Tab-separated table of C-alpha atoms in Angstrom:
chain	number	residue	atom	x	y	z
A	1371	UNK	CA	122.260	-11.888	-72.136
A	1372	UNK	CA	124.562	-9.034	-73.246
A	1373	UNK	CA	125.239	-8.696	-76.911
A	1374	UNK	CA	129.203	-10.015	-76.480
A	1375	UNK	CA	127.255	-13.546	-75.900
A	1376	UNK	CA	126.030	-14.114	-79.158
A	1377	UNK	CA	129.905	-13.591	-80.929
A	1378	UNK	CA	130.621	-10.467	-82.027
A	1379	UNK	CA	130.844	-7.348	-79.601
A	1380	UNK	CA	128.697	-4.480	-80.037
A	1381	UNK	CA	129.360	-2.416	-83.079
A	1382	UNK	CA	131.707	-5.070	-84.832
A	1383	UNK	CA	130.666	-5.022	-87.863
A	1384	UNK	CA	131.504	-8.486	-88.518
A	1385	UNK	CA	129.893	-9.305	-92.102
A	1386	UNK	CA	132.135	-12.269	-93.698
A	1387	UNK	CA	131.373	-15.430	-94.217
A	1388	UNK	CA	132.368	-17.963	-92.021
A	1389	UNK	CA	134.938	-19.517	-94.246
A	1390	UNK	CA	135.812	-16.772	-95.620
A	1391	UNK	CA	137.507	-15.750	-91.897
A	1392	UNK	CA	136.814	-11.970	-90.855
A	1393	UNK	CA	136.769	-9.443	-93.471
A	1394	UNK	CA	139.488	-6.751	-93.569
A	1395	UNK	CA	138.986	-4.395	-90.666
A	1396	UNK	CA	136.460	-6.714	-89.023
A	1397	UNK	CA	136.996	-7.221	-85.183
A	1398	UNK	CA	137.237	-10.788	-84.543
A	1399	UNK	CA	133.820	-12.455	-83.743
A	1400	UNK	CA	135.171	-13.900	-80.572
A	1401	UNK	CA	138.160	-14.714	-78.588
A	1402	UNK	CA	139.819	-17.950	-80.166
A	1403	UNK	CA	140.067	-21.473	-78.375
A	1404	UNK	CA	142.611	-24.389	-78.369
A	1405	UNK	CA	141.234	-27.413	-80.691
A	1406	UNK	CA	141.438	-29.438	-77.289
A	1407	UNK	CA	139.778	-26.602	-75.072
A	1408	UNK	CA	136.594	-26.813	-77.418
A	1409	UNK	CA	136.102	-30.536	-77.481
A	1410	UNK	CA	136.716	-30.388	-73.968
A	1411	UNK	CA	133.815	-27.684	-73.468
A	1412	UNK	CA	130.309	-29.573	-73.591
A	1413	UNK	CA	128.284	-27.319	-75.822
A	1414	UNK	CA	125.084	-25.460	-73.775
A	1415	UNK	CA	121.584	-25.445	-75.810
A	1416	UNK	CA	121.124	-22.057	-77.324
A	1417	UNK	CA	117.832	-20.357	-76.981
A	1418	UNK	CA	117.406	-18.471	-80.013
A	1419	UNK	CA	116.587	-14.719	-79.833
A	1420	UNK	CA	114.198	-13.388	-82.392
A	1421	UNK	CA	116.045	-10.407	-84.287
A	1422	UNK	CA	114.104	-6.969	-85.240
A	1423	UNK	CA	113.155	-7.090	-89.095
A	1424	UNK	CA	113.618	-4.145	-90.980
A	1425	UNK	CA	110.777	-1.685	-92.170
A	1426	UNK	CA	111.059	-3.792	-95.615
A	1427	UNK	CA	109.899	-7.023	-94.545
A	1428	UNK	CA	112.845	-10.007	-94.370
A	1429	UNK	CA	116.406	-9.453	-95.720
A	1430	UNK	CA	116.817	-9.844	-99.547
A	1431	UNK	CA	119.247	-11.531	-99.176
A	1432	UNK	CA	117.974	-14.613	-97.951
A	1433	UNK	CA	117.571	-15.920	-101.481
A	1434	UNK	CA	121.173	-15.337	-102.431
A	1435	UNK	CA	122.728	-16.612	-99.477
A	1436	UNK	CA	124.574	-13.855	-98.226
A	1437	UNK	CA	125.949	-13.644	-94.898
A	1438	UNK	CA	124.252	-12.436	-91.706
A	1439	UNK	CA	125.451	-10.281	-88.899
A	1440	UNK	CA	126.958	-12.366	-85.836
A	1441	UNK	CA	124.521	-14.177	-84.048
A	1442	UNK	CA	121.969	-17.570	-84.709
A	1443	UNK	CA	119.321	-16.016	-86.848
A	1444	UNK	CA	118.199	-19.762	-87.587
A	1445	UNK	CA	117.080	-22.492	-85.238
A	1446	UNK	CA	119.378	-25.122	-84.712
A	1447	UNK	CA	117.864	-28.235	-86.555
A	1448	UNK	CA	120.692	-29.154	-88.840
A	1449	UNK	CA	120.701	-32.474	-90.653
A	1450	UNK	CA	124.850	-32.519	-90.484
A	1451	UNK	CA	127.382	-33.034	-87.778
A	1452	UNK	CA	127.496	-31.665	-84.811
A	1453	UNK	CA	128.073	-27.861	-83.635
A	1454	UNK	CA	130.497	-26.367	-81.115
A	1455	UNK	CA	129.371	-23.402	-79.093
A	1456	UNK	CA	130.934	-21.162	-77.269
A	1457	UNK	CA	130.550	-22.033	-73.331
A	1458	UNK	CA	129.383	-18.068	-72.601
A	1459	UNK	CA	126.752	-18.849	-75.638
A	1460	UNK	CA	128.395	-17.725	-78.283
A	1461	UNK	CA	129.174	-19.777	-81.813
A	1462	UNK	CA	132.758	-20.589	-81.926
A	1463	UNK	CA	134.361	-18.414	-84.849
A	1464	UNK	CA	138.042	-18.821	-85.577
A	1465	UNK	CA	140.050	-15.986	-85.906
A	1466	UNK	CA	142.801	-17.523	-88.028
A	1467	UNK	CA	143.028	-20.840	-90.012
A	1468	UNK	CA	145.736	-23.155	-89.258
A	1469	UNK	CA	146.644	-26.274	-89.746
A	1470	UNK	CA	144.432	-27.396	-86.916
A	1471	UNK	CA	141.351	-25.425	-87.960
A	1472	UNK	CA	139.722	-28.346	-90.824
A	1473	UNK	CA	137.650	-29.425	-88.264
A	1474	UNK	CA	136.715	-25.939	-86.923
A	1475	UNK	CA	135.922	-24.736	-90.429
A	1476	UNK	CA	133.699	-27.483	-91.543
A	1477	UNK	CA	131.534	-27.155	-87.999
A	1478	UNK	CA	131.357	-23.816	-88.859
A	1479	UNK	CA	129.985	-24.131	-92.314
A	1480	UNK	CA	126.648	-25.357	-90.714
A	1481	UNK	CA	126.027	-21.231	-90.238
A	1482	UNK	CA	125.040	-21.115	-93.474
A	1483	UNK	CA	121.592	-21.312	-94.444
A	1484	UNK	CA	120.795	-24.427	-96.191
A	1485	UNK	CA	117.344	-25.985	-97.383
A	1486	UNK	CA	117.375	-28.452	-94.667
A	1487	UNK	CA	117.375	-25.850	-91.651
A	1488	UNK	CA	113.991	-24.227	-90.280
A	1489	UNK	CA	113.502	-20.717	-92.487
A	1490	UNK	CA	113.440	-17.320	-90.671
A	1491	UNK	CA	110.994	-16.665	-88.567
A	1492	UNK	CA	109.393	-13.229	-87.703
A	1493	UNK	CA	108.580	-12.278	-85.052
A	1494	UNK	CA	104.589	-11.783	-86.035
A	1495	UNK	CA	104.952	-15.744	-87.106
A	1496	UNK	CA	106.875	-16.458	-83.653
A	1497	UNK	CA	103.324	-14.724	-81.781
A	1498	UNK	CA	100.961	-16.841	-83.764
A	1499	UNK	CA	102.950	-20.177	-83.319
A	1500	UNK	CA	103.100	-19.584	-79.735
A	1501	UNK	CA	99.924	-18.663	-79.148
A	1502	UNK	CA	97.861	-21.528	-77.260
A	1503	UNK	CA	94.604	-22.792	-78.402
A	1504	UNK	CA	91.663	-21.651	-75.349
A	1505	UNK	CA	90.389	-24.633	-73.198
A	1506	UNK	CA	86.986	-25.547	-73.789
A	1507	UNK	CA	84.367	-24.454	-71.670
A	1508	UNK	CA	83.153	-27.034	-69.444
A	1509	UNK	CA	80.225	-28.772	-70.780
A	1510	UNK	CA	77.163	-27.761	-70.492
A	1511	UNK	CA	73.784	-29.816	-69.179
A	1512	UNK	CA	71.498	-30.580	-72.220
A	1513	UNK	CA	68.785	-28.883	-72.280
A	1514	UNK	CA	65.841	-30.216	-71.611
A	1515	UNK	CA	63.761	-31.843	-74.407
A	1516	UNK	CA	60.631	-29.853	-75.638
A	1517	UNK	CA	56.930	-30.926	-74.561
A	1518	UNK	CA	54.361	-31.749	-77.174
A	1519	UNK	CA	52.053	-29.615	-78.294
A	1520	UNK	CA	48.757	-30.399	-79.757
A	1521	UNK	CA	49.458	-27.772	-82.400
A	1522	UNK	CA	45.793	-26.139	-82.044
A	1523	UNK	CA	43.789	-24.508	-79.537
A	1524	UNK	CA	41.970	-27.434	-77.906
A	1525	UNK	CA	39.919	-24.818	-75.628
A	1526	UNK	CA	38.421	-23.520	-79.374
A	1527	UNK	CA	38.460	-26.881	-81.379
A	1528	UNK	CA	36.350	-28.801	-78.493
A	1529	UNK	CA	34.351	-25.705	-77.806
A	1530	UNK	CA	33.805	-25.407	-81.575
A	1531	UNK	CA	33.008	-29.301	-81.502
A	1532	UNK	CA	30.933	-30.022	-78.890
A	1533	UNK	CA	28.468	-26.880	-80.764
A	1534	UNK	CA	28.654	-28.302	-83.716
A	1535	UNK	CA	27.483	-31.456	-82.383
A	1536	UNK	CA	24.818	-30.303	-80.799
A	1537	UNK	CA	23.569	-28.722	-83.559
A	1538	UNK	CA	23.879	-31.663	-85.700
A	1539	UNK	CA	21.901	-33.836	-82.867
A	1540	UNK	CA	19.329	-31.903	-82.506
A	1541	UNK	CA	18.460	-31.126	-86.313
A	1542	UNK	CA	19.136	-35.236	-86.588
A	1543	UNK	CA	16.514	-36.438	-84.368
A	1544	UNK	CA	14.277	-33.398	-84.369
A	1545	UNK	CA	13.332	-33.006	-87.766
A	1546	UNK	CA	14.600	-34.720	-90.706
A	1547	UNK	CA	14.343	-31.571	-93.216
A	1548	UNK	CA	16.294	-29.166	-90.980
A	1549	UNK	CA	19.078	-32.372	-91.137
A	1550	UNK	CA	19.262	-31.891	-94.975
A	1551	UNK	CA	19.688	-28.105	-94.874
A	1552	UNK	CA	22.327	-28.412	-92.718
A	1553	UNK	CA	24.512	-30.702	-95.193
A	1554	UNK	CA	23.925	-28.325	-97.736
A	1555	UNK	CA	24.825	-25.391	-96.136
A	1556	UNK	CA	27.637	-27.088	-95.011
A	1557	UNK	CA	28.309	-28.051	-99.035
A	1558	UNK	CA	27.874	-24.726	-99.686
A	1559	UNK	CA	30.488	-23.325	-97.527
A	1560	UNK	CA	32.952	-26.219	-98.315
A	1561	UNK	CA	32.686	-25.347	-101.969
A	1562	UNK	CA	33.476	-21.710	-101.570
A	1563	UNK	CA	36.473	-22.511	-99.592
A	1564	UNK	CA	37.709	-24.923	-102.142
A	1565	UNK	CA	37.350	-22.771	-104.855
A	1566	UNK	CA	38.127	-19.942	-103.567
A	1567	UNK	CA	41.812	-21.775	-102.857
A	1568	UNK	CA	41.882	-22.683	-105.865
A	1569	UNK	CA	41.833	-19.367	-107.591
A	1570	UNK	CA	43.872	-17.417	-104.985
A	1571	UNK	CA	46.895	-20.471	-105.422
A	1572	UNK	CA	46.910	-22.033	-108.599
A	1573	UNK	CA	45.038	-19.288	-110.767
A	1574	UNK	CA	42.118	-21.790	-111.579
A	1575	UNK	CA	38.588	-20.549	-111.717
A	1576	UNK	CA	35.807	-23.207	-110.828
A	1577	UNK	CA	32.549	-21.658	-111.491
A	1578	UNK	CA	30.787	-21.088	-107.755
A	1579	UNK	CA	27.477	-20.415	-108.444
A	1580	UNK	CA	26.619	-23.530	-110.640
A	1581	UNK	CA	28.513	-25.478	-108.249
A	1582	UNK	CA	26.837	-24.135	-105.563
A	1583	UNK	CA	23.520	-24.589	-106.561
A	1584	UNK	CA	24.091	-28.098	-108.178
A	1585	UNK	CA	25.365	-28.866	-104.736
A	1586	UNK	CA	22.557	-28.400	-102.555
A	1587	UNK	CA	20.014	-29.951	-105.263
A	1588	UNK	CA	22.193	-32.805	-105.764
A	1589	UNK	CA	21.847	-33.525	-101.922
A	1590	UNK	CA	18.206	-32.591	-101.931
A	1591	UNK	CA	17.636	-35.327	-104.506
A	1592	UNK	CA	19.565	-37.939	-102.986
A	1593	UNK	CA	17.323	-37.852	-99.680
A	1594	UNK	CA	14.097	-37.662	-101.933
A	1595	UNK	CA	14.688	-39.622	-105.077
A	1596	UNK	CA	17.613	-41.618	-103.314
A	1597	UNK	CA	20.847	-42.703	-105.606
A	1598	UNK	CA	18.988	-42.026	-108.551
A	1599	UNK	CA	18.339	-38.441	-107.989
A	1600	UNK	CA	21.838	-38.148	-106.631
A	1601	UNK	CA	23.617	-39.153	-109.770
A	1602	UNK	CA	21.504	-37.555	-112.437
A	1603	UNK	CA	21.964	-34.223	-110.281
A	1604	UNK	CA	25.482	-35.037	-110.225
A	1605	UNK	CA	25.204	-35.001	-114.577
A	1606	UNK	CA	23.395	-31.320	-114.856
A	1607	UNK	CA	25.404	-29.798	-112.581
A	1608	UNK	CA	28.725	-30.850	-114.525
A	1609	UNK	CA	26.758	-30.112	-117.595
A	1610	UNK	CA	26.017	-26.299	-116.415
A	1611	UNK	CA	29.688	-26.300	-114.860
A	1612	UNK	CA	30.877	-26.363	-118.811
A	1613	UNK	CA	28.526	-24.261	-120.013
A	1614	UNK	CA	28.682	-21.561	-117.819
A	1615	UNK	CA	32.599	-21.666	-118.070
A	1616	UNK	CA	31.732	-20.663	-121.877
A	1617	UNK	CA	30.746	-16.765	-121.203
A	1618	UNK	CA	34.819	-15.979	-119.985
A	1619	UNK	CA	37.459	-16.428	-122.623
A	1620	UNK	CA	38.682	-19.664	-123.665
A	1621	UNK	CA	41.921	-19.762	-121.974
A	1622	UNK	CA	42.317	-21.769	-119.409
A	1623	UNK	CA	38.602	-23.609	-120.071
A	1624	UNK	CA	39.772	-27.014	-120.042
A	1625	UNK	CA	41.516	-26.439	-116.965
A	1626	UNK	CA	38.451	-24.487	-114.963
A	1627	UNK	CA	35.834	-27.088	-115.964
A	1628	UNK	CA	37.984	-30.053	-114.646
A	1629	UNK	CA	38.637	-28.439	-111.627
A	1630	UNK	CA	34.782	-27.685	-111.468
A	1631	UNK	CA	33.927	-30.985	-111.675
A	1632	UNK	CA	35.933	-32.154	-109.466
A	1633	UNK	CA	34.809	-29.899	-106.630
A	1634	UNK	CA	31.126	-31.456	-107.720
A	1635	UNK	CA	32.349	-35.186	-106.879
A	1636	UNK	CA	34.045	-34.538	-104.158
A	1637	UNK	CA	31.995	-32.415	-102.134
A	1638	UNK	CA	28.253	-32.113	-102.974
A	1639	UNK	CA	28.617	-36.074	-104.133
A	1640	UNK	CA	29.924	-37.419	-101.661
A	1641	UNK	CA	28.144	-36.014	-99.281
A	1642	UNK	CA	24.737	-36.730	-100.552
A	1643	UNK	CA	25.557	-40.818	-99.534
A	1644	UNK	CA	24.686	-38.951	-95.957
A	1645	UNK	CA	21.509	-37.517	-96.945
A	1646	UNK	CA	20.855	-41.639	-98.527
A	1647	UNK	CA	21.646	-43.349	-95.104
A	1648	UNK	CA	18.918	-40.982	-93.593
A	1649	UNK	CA	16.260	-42.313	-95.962
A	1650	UNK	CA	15.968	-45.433	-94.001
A	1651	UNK	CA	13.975	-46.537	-90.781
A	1652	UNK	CA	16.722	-46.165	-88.720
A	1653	UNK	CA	18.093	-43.452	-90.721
A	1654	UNK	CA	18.873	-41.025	-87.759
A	1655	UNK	CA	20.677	-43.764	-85.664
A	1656	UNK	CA	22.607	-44.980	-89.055
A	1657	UNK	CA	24.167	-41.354	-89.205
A	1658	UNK	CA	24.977	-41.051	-85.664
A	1659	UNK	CA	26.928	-44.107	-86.277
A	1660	UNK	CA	28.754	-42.698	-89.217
A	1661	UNK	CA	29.575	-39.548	-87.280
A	1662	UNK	CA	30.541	-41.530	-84.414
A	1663	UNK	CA	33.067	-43.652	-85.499
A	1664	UNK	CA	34.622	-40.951	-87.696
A	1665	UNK	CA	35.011	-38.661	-85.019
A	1666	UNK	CA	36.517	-41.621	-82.833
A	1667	UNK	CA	39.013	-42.515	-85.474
A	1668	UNK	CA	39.832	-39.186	-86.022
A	1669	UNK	CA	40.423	-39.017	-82.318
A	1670	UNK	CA	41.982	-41.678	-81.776
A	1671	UNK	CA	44.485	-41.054	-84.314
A	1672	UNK	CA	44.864	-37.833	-82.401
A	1673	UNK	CA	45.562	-38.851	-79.090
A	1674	UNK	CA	47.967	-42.210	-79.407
A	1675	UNK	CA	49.744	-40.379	-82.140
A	1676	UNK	CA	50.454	-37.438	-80.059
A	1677	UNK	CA	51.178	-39.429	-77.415
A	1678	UNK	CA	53.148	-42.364	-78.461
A	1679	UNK	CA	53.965	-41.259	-82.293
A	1680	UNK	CA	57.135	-41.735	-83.861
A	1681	UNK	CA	57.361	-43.610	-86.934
A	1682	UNK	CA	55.849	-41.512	-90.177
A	1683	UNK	CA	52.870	-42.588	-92.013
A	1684	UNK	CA	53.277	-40.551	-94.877
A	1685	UNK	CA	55.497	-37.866	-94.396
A	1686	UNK	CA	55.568	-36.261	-97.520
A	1687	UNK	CA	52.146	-35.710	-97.649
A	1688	UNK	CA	51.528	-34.922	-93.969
A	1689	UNK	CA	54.202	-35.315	-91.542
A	1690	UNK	CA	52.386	-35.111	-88.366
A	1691	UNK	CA	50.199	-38.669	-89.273
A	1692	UNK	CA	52.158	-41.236	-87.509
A	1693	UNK	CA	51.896	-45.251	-87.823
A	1694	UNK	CA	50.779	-45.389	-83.923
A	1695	UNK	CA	48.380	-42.732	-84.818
A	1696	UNK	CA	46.708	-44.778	-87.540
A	1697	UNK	CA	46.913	-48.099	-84.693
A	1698	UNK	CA	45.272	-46.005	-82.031
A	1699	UNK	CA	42.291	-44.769	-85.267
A	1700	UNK	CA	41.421	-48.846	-86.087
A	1701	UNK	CA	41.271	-49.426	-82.122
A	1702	UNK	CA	39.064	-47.193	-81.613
A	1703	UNK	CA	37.043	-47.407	-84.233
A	1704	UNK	CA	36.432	-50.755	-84.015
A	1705	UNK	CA	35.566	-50.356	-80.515
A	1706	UNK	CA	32.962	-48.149	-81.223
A	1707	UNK	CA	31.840	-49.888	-84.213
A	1708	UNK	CA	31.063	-53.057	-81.989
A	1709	UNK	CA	29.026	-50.595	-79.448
A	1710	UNK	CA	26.928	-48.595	-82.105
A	1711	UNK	CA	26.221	-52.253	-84.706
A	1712	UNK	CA	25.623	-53.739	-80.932
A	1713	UNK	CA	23.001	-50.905	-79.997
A	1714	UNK	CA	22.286	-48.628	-82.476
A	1715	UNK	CA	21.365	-50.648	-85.309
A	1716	UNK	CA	18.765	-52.248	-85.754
A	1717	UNK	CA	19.689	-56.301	-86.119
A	1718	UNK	CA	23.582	-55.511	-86.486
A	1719	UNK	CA	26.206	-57.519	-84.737
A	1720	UNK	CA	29.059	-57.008	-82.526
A	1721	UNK	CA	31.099	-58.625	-85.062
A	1722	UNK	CA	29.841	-56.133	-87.777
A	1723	UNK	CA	30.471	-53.572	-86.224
A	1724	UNK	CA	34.609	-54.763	-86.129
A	1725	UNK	CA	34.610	-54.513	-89.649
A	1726	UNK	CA	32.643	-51.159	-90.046
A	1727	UNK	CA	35.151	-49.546	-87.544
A	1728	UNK	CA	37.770	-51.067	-89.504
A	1729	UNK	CA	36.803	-50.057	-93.160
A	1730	UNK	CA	35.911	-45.941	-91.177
A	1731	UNK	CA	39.610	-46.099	-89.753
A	1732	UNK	CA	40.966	-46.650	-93.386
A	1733	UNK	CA	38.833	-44.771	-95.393
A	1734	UNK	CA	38.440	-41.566	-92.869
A	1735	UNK	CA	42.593	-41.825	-92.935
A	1736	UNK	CA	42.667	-41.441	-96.864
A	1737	UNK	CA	40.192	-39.098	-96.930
A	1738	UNK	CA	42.648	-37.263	-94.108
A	1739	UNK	CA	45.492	-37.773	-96.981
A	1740	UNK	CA	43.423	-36.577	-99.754
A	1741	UNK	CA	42.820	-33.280	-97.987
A	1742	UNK	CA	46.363	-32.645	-97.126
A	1743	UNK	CA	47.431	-33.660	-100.379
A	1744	UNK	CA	45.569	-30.968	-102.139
A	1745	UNK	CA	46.679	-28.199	-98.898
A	1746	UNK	CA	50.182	-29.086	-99.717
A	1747	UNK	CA	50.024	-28.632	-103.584
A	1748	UNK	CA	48.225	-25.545	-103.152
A	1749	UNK	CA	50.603	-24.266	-100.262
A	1750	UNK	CA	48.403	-23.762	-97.568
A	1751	UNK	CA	47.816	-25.088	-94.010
A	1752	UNK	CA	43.913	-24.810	-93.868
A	1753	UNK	CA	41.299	-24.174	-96.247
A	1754	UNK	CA	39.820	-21.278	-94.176
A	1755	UNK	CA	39.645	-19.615	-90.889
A	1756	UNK	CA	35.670	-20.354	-90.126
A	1757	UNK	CA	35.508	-22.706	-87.202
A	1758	UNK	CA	38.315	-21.715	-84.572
A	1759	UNK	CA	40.785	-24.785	-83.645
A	1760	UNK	CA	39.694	-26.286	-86.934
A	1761	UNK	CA	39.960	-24.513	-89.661
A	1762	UNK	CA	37.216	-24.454	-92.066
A	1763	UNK	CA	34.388	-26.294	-93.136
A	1764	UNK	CA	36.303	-28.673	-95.787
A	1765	UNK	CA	39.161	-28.914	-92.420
A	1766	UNK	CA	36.191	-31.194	-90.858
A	1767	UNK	CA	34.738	-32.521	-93.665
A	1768	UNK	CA	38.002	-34.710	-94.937
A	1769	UNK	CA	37.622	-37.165	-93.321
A	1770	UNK	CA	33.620	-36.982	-93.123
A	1771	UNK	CA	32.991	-37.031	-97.119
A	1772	UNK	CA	34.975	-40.048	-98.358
A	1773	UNK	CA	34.004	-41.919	-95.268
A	1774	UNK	CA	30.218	-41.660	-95.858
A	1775	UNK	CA	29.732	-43.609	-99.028
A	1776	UNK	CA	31.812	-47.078	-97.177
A	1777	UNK	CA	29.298	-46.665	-93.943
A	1778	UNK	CA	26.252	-46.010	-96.215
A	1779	UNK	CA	27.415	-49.356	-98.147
A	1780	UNK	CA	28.653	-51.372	-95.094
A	1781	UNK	CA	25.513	-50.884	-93.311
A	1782	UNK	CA	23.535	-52.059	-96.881
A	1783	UNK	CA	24.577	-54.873	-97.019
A	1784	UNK	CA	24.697	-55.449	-93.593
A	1785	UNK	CA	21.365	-54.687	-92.475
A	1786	UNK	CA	19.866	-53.994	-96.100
A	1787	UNK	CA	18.541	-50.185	-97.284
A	1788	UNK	CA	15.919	-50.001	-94.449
């Protein structure tokens, strides 16, 4: 398309207004047609050229309405009558008015920039409207869903186990004696771990060494002097817990004794109600049932969780216990709670045994809770690093310690003290 197409030859110069007619010395914008030569002409769709802007940006004079050079600078979306073109392209521009040029002039007033047509468009804008949105990559396979993981080393944890056990079996059955030193070393340990947490966390210092030694005496005197000795060496050591507390400055006192006595329930305490059950005739078969079931809720619990698990038990304390975890703990506990009241015990029933495994399955799952209640408040996964694939000591005792005063009760009044 030369430039004569769009109305005004090259160099013309042609700056009036449209109904204004040329200006003085103004070639005319385009050679002149009859009134019935241009209705005759059907008007051709004009494909509108985008014009070179100036170094300055867009004309000034866009906001006074001036007039432009010859030539559609706007797109042709007018809201008014129709528009005559020029058959070679060009806008029909009158070169004189006459009586016969009303209509001619009023078609031609639609030149003019108005509110209603499409603003000016530069070429930059003319790029980005143009410019096509990319197709979409073609959809990709999902990938495949990850496999469980236990979440521990089970080479370690049942290598770690399976020692453990033997250890306890053999000291069990063996010799009595070597049975109690074993809980309280295992006190011991679990104490140290605790408080050692404790300080390392929260800033709280729980006197060790009273602890420590309360701790094995109180379990000591629970196997010899039974639940008397267990509870008044429960008493001293609290007492010597506050007074030895009283040689550091009093700051923070109220808050290390609590915390000390706390860690002397919970641990020592509780696990002296082991040391009781072994007191009895059957004492040694009485805590292999104890350990028994709580290791088969515990693995139970384990396994059909793992497995099967998807509804939380308690998942803002610890989100990996699942509802099918705790259904797979009470079936297997009660299972094995039928086997060991069935065999183990002397004069237990089957039937006993349903509601032993039942009461370990619930009380070995708080006890779980407990544990990772306190881990969570204190920020921490495990309480120590002793016993690979577990943890530490107070990792396996959890479930163990709050689980040992139900059995040592269940089997009372089951079977009586023995």
């Amino acid at each position: 398309m030369n430039d004569s197409s769009w109305g005004a030859p090259t160099g013309a110069g042609y700056w009036g207004l449209p109904d204004q007619g040329p200006s003085q010395g103004a070639s005319p914008a385009g050679p002149a047609y009859e009134q019935h030569a241009v209705e005759e002409t059907r008007p051709m769709p004009i494909v509108p050229e985008i014009p070179e802007v100036p170094a300055g940006g867009r004309d000034q004079d866009d906001d006074r309405g001036a007039a432009r050079p010859s030539g559609p600078l706007f797109r042709d979306e007018s809201q008014g009558g129709s528009r005559h073109e020029d058959p070679r392209g060009g806008q029909h521009e009158p070169q004189h008015q006459t009586q016969h040029e009303p209509q001619h002039q009023t078609q031609n007033q639609t030149h003019r920039p108005t509110q209603h047509q499409t603003p000016y468009v530069t070429p930059h804008e003319a790029q980005h409207e143009s410019r096509q949105e990319p197709m979409p990559s073609a959809a990709q396979p999902a990938p495949a869903p990850p496999k469980k993981s236990a979440g521990r080393d089970l080479g370690a944890a049942i290598g770690v186990g399976v020692g453990l056990g033997a250890v306890i079996v053999a000291s069990l059955f063996i010799v009595k004696a070597v049975f109690i030193g074993v809980i309280a070393v295992a006190v011991v340990v679990g104490l140290w771990e605790l408080t050692s947490r404790l300080e390392e966390r929260k800033g709280i210092k729980a006197p060790l060494v009273p602890l420590a030694i309360g701790g094995a005496a109180m379990v000591v005197a629970g196997y010899v002097r039974g639940t008397e000795g267990a509870w008044v060496a429960m008493a001293l050591t609290a007492l010597a817990v506050l007074v030895w507390r009283m040689t550091e400055p009093p700051e923070g006192y109220l808050r290390d004794v609590t915390a000390g006595v706390f860690a002397a329930f919970y641990v020592p305490f509780l696990a002296t109600f082991v040391a009781l059950m072994l007191t009895a005739d059957d004492g040694p078969q009485r805590v292999l049932t104890f350990l028994l079931l709580t290791v088969v809720s515990d693995t139970g619990a384990y396994a059909i969780g793992w497995r099967f698990g998807k509804h939380k038990l308690a998942p803002r304390i610890s989100p990996g216990k699942t509802r099918e975890g705790l259904v797979g703990a009470v079936t297997f506990a009660m299972a094995a709670g039928a086997l060991c009241m069935q065999f183990l015990i002397d004069d237990g029933a089957w039937w006993q045994g349903l509601l032993l495994g039942l009461a370990v399955a619930a009380s070995a799952t708080l006890g779980d809770l407990g544990e990772s209640m306190i881990k969570r408040d204190l920020g921490i996964k495990d309480m120590g690093t002793l016993l690979p694939g577990h943890g530490g000591i107070m990792d396996r005792l959890d479930s163990l310690l709050p689980t040992a005063p139900v059995v040592w009760l269940l089997l009372v009044i089951f079977v009586g003290a023995g």
